[in-house]
Short mmCIF file of C-alpha atoms in Angstrom, two decimals:
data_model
loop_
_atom_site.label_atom_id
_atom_site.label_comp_id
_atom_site.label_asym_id
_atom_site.label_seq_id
_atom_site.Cartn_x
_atom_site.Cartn_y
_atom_site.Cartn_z
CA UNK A 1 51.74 -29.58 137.68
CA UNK A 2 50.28 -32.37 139.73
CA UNK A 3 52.97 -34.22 141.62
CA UNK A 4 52.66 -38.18 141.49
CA UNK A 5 52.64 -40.11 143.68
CA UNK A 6 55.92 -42.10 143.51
CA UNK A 7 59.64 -41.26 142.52
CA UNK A 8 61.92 -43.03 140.44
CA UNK A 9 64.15 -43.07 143.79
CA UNK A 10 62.89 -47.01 144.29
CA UNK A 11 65.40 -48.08 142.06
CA UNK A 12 67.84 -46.44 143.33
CA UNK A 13 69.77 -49.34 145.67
CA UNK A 14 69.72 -51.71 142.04
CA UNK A 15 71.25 -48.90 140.42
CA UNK A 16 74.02 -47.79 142.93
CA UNK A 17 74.75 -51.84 143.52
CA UNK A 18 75.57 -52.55 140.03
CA UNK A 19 78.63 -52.85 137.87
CA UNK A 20 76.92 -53.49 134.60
CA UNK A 21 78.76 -52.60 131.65
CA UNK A 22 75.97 -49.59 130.65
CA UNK A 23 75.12 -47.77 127.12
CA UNK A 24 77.54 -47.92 124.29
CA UNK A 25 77.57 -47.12 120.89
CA UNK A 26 77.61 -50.54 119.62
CA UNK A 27 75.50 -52.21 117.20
CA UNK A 28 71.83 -53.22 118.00
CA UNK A 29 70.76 -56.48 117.54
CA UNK A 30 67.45 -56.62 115.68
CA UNK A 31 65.79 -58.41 118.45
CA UNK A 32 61.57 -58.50 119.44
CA UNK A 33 63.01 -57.19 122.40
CA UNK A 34 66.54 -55.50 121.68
CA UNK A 35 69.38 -54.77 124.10
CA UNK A 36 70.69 -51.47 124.06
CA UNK A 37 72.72 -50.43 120.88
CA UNK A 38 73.76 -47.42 119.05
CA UNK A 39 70.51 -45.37 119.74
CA UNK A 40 69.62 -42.94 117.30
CA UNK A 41 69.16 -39.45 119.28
CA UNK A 42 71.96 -40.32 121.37
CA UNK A 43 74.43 -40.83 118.68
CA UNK A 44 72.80 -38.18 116.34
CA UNK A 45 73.74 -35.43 119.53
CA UNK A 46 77.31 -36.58 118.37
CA UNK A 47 79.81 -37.78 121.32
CA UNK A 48 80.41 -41.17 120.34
CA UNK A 49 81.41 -42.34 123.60
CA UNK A 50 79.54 -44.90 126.06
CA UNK A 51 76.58 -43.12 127.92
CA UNK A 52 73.88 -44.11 130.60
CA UNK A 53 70.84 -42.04 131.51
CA UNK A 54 71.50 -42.81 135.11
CA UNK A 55 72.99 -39.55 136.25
CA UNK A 56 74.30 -41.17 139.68
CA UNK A 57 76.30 -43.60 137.69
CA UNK A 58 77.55 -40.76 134.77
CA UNK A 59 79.49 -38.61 136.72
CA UNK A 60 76.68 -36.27 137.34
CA UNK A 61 74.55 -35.21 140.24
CA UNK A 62 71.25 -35.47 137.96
CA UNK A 63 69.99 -31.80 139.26
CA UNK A 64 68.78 -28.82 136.84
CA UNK A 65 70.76 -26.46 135.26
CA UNK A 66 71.01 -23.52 137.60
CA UNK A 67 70.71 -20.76 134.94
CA UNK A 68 71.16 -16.89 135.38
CA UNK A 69 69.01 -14.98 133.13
CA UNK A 70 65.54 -14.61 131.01
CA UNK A 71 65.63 -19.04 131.14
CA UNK A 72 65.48 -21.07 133.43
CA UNK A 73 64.99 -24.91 134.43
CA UNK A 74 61.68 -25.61 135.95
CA UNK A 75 61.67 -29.29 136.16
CA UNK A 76 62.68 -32.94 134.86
CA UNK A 77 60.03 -34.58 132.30
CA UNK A 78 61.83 -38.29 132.41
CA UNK A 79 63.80 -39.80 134.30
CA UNK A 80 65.46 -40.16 137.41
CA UNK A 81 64.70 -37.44 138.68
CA UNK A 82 61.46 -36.59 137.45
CA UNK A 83 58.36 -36.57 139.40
CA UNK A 84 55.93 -38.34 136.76
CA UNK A 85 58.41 -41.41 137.84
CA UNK A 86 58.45 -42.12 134.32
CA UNK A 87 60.40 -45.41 135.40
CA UNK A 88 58.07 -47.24 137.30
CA UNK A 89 54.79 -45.91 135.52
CA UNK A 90 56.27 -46.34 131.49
CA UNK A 91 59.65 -47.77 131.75
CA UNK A 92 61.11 -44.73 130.43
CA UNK A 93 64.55 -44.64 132.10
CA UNK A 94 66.08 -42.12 129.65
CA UNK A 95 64.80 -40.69 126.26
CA UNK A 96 65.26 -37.23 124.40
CA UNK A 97 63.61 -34.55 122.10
CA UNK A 98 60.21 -34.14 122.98
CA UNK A 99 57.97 -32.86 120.24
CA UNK A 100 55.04 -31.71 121.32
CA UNK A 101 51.50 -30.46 119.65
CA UNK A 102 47.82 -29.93 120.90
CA UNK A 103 45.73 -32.81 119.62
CA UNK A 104 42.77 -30.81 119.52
CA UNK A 105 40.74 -32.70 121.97
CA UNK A 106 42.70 -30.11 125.15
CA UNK A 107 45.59 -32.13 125.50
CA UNK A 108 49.67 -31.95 124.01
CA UNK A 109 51.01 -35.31 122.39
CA UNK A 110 54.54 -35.36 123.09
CA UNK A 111 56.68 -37.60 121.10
CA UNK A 112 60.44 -38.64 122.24
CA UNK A 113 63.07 -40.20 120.17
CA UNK A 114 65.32 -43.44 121.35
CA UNK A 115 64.22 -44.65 124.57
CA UNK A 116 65.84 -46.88 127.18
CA UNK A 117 64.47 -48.91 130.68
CA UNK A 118 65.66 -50.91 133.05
CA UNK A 119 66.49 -54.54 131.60
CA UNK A 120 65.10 -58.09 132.62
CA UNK A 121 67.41 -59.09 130.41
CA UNK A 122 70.82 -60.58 132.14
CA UNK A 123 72.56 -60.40 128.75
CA UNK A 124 71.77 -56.66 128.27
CA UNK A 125 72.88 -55.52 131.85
CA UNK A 126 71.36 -53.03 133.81
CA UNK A 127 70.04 -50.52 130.88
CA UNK A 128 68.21 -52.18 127.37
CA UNK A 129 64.79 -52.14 126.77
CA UNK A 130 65.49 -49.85 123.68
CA UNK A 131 62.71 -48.05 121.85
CA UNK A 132 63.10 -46.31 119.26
CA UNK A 133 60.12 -43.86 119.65
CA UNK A 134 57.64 -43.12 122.63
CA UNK A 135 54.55 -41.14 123.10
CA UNK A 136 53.34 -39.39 126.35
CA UNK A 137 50.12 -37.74 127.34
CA UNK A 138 49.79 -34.49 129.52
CA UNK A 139 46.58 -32.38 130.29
CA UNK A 140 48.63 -30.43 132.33
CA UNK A 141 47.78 -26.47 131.94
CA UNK A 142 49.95 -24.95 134.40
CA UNK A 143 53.62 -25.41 133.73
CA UNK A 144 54.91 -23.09 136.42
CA UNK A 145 56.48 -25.88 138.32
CA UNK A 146 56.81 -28.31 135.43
CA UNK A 147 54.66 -30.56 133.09
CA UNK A 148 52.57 -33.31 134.40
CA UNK A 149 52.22 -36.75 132.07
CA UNK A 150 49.38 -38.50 132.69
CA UNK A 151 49.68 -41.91 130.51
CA UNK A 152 51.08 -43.15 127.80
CA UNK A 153 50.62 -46.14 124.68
CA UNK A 154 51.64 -49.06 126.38
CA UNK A 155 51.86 -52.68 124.98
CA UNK A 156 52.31 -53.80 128.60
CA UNK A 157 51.44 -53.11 131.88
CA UNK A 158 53.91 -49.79 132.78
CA UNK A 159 55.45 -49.93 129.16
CA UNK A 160 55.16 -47.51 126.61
CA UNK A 161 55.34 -49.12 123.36
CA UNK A 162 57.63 -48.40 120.18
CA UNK A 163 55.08 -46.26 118.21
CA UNK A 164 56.84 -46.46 114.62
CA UNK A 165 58.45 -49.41 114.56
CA UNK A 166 62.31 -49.68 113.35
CA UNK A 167 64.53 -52.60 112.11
CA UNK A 168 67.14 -52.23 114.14
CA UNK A 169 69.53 -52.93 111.51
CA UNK A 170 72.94 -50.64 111.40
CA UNK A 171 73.02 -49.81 107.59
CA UNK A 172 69.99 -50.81 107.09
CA UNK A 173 67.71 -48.91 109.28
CA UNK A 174 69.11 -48.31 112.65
CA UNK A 175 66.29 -46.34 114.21
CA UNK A 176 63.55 -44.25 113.66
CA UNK A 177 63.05 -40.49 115.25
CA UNK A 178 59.94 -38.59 115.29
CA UNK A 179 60.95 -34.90 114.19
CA UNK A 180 58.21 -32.57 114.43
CA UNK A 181 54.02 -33.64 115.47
CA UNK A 182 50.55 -31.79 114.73
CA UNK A 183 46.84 -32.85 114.38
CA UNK A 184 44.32 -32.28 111.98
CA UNK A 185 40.61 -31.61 113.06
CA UNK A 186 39.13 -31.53 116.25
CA UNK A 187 37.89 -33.37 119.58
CA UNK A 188 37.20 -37.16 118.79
CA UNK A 189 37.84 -36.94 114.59
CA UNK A 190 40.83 -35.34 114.91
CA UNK A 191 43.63 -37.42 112.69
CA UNK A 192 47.05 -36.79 114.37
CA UNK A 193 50.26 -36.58 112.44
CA UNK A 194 53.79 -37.22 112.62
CA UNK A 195 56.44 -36.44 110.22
CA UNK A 196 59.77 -39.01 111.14
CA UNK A 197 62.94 -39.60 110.13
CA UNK A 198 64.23 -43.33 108.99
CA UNK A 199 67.86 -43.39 110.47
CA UNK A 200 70.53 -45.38 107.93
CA UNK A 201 73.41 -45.17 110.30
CA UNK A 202 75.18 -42.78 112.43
CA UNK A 203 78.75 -40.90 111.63
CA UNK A 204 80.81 -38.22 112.58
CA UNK A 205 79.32 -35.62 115.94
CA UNK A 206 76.30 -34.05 114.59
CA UNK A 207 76.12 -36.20 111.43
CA UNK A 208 73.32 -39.31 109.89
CA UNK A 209 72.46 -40.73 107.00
CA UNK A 210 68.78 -41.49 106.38
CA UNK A 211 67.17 -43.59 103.83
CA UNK A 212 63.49 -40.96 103.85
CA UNK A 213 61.49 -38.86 105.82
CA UNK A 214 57.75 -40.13 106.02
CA UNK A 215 54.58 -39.39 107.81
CA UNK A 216 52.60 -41.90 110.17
CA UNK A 217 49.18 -40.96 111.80
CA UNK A 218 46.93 -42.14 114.12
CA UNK A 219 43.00 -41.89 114.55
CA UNK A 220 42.64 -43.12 117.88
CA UNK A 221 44.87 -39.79 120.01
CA UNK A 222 48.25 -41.44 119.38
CA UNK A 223 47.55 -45.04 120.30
CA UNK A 224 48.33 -47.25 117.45
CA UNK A 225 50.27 -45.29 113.60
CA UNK A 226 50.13 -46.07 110.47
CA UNK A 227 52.66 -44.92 108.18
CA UNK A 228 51.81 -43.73 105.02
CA UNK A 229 54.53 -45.50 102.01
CA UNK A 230 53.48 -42.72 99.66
CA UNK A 231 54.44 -39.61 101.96
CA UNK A 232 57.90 -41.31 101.78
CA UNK A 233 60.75 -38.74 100.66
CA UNK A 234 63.52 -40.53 99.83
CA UNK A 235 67.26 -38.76 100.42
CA UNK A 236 68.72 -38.83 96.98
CA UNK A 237 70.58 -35.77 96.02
CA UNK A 238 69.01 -33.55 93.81
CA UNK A 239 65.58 -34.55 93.99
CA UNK A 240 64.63 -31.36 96.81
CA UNK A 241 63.49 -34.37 99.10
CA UNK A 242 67.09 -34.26 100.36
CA UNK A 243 66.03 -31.29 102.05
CA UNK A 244 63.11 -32.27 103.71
CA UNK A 245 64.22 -35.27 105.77
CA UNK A 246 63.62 -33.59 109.06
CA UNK A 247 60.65 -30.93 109.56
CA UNK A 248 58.47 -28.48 111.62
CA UNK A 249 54.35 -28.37 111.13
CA UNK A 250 52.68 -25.22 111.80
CA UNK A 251 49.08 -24.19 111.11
CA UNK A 252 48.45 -20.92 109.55
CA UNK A 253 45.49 -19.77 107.17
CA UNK A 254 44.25 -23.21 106.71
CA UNK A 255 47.62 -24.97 105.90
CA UNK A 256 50.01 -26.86 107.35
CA UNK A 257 53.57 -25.47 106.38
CA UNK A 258 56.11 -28.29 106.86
CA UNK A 259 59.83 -26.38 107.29
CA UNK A 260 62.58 -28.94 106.28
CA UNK A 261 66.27 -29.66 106.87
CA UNK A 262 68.65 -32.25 105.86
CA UNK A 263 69.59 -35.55 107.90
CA UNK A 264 72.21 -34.01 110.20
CA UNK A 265 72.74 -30.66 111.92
CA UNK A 266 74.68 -28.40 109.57
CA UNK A 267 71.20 -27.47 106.83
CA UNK A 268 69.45 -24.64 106.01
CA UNK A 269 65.37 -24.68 106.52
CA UNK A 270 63.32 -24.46 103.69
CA UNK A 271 59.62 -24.33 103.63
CA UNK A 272 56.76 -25.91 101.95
CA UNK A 273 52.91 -25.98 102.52
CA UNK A 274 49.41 -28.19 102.24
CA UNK A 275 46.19 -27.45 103.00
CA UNK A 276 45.31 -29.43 105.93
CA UNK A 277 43.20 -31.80 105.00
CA UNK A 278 45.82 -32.75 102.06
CA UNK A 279 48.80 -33.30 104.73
CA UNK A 280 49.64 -36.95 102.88
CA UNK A 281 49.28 -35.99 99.25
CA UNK A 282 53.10 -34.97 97.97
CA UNK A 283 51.70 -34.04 95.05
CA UNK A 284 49.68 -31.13 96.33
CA UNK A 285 52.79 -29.53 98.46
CA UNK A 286 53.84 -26.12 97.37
CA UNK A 287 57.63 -25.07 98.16
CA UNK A 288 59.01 -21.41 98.34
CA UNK A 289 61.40 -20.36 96.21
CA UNK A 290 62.48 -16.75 97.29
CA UNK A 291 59.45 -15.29 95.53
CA UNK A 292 56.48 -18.01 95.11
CA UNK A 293 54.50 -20.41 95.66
CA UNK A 294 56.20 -23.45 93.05
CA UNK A 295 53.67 -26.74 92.88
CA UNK A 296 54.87 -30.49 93.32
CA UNK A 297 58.23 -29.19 92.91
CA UNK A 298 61.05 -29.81 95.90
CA UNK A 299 63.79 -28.75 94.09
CA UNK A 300 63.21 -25.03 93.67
CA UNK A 301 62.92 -24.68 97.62
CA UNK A 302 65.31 -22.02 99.17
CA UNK A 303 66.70 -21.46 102.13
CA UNK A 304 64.26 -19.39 104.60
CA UNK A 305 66.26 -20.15 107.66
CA UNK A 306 70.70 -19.95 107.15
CA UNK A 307 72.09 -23.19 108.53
CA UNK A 308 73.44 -24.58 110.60
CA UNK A 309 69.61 -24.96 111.98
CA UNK A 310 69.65 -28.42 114.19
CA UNK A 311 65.97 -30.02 115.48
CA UNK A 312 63.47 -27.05 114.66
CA UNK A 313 61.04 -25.94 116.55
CA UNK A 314 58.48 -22.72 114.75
CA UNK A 315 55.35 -21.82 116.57
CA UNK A 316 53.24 -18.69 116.22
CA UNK A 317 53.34 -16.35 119.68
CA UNK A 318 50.69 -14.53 120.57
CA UNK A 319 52.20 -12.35 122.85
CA UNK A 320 55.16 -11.17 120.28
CA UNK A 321 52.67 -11.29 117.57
CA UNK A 322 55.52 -13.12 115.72
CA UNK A 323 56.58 -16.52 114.20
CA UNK A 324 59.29 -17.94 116.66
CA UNK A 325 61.91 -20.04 115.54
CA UNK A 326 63.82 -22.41 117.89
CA UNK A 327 66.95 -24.61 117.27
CA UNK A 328 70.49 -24.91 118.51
CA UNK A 329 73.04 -23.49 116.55
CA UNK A 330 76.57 -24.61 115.54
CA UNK A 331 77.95 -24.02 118.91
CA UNK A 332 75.12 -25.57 120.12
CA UNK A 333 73.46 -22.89 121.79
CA UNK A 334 69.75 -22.80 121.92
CA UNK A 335 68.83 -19.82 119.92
CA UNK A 336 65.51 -18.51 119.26
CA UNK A 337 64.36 -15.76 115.74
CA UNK A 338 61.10 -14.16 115.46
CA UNK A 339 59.34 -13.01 111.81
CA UNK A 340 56.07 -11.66 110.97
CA UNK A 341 55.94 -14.09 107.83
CA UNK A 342 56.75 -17.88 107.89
CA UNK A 343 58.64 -16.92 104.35
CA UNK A 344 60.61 -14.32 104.95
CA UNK A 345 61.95 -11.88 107.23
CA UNK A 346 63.20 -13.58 110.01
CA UNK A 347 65.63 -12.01 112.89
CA UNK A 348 69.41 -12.69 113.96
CA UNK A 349 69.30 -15.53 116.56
CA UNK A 350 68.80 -14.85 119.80
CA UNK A 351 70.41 -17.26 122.38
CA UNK A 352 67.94 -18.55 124.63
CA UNK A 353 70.76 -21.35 126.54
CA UNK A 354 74.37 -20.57 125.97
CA UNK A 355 76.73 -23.69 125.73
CA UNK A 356 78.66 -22.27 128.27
CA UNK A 357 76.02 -22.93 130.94
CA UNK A 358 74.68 -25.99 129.66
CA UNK A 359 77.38 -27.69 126.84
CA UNK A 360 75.49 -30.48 126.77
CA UNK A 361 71.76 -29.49 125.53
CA UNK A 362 70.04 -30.00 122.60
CA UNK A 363 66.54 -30.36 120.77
CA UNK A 364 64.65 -27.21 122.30
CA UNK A 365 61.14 -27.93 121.24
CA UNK A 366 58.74 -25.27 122.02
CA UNK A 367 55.17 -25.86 124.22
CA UNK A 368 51.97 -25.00 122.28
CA UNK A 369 50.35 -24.11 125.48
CA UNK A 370 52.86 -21.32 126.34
CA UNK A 371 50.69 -18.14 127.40
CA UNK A 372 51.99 -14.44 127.70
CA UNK A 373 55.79 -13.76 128.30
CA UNK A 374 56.38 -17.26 129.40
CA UNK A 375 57.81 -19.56 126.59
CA UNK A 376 58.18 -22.86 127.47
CA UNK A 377 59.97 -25.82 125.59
CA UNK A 378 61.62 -28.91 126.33
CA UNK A 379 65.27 -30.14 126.02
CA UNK A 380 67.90 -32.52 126.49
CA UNK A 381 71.22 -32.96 128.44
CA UNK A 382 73.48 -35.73 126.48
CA UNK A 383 74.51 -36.71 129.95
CA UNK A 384 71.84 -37.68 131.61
CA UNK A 385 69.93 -38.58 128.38
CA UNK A 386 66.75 -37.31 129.75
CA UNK A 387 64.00 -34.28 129.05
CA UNK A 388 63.39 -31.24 130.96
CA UNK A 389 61.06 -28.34 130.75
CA UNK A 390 62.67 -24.73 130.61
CA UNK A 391 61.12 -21.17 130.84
CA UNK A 392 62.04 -18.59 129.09
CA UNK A 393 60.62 -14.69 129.87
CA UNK A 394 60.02 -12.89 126.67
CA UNK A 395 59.23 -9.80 128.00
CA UNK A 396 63.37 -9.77 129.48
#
């Protein structure tokens, strides 16, 4: 990874001075330029209680997880602590998830869910600047000592932009969350692709509401997204789409097969699949039913994965020669399966990250670019509300 030239450190003496009154869980204001409210990731990992991404100011020293084992921590992504200084090049103070595909033109599009940055604004206190969605850049080929960003969307000078813009509006739409990325095509006509998740409101730990699932895309590498009304799937009960408000895109034998879960993080997966070039035609989407292959049909879709599956994350690996499947479970330890089929077939979890090491972690999203033994993905600690890249050794 190349190491930048400046750290997040400069703010450091604003931070430390201040007594602002930092992240709660109240209601955003549906503002050009919000303050900080109930973000969506953050109150979708379920604590309910006031949080700030500042780990100095949160009770916690802001290092890695020392973990003992086939994982480890390799390095922060945002934040703080990170070394892209993903502060004073983005405004990125804290975010989470981290989806990340190859955009076929040799570099990974990694897209984060609510984001936060230091505020101008005297009304919002120290932390505001809430986006609901990010995207960042990397090139970066060796991950052995983390994963380099190199830029980002912006709408301002050092300011990534809101890609898929959200209301704002508790009950109404609170937020929007990219849940799983991939592009079709290659080099400078490649179309990229993101399936998201329209956010209704929050409720209990580990529970949403959300009014659809949709897909957005972009022709120029992730710059500006469109989102597509008639990919829309909205989450009424017995229609099947109920079961596809959150997803996972992988290629495979000219398809895209889109897993699915419902809004929360208690479902089972279920499967469906497009050819490629078909990605934002609903009517063309197959869905497995145990047996087959069932046409334009959500409803007959069965469970390939046993909940509770939370934030998916299903690549192929070449050096298993095996389907991977990563989530964290319902004590929410990162747990990894393998299968020879997408379908069918799949393993008893593995854990990857126990919760007794790290309580706190969720959304394990696994690195395209992983090579031999060495899978990578990225996470999230709820504490310090920020993303780091972990290694784990298959061949352990």
């Amino acid at each position: 990874m190349t190491r930048l030239r400046r750290v997040a450190s400069l703010a450091m003496p604003a931070l430390l001075a201040s007594t602002c009154t930092f992240f709660t869980m109240a209601p955003p204001v549906a503002t050009a330029a919000p303050c900080l409210g109930g973000t969506g990731s953050l109150g979708s990992s379920g604590s309910g209680q006031g949080i700030n991404p500042i780990p100095w100011l949160n009770g916690s020293d802001g290092r890695l997880p020392e973990l003992r084992g086939k994982t480890q921590a390799i390095a922060h992504i945002t934040g703080p602590r990170s070394p892209n200084d993903t502060i004073g090049r983005f405004r990125v103070l804290g975010t989470d998830l981290g989806i990340m595909w190859d955009n076929g033109g040799g570099e990974i599009l990694t897209a984060f869910g609510d984001t936060v940055g230091l505020s101008d604004n005297p009304l919002c206190g120290l932390v505001g600047d809430w986006r609901s969605n990010i995207l960042l850049r990397s090139s970066d080929k060796d991950l052995t000592d983390g994963m380099g960003i190199d830029n980002s969307p912006v709408d301002l000078p050092n300011h990534s932009k809101e890609i898929i813009q959200s209301q704002k509006i508790p009950g109404v739409e609170q937020t929007v969350i990219p849940t799983t990325g991939i592009s079709v095509g290659a080099g400078p006509a490649a179309t990229q692709y993101i399936n998201y998740m329209s956010v209704r409101s929050w409720g209990a730990p580990g529970e949403w509401d959300t009014n659809a699932s949709g897909i957005a895309y972009s022709v120029d590498n992730g710059e500006n997204w469109v989102t597509d009304p008639l990919t829309l799937r909205p989450n009424v009960p017995g229609t099947g789409a109920e079961n596809f408000q959150m997803g996972s895109y992988v290629k495979h034998d000219g398809f895209v097969y889109a897993f699915g879960t419902p809004s929360g993080r208690s479902g089972d997966a279920r499967l469906s699949r497009v050819k490629e070039a078909d990605i934002r035609n609903l009517s063309l989407y197959e869905y497995w039913d145990g047996k087959a292959w069932v046409k334009a049909n959500a409803t007959v879709a069965a469970p390939v994965i046993p909940g509770p599956v939370s934030e998916l994350s299903v690549q192929y690996n070449e050096y298993l020669g095996q389907f991977v499947a990563m989530y964290t479970d319902a004590g929410n330890s990162v747990v990894m399966r393998r299968s020879d089929h997408l379908e069918s077939g799949w393993s008893e979890p593995e854990v990857l990250v126990s919760s007794r090491d790290v309580p706190e972690l969720y959304g394990a999203y696994m690195h395209p670019w992983s090579k031999g033994s060495d899978l990578y993905f990225l996470a999230t600690t709820w504490s310090d509300y920020n993303v780091m890249l972990l290694r784990t050794n298959l061949a352990d």
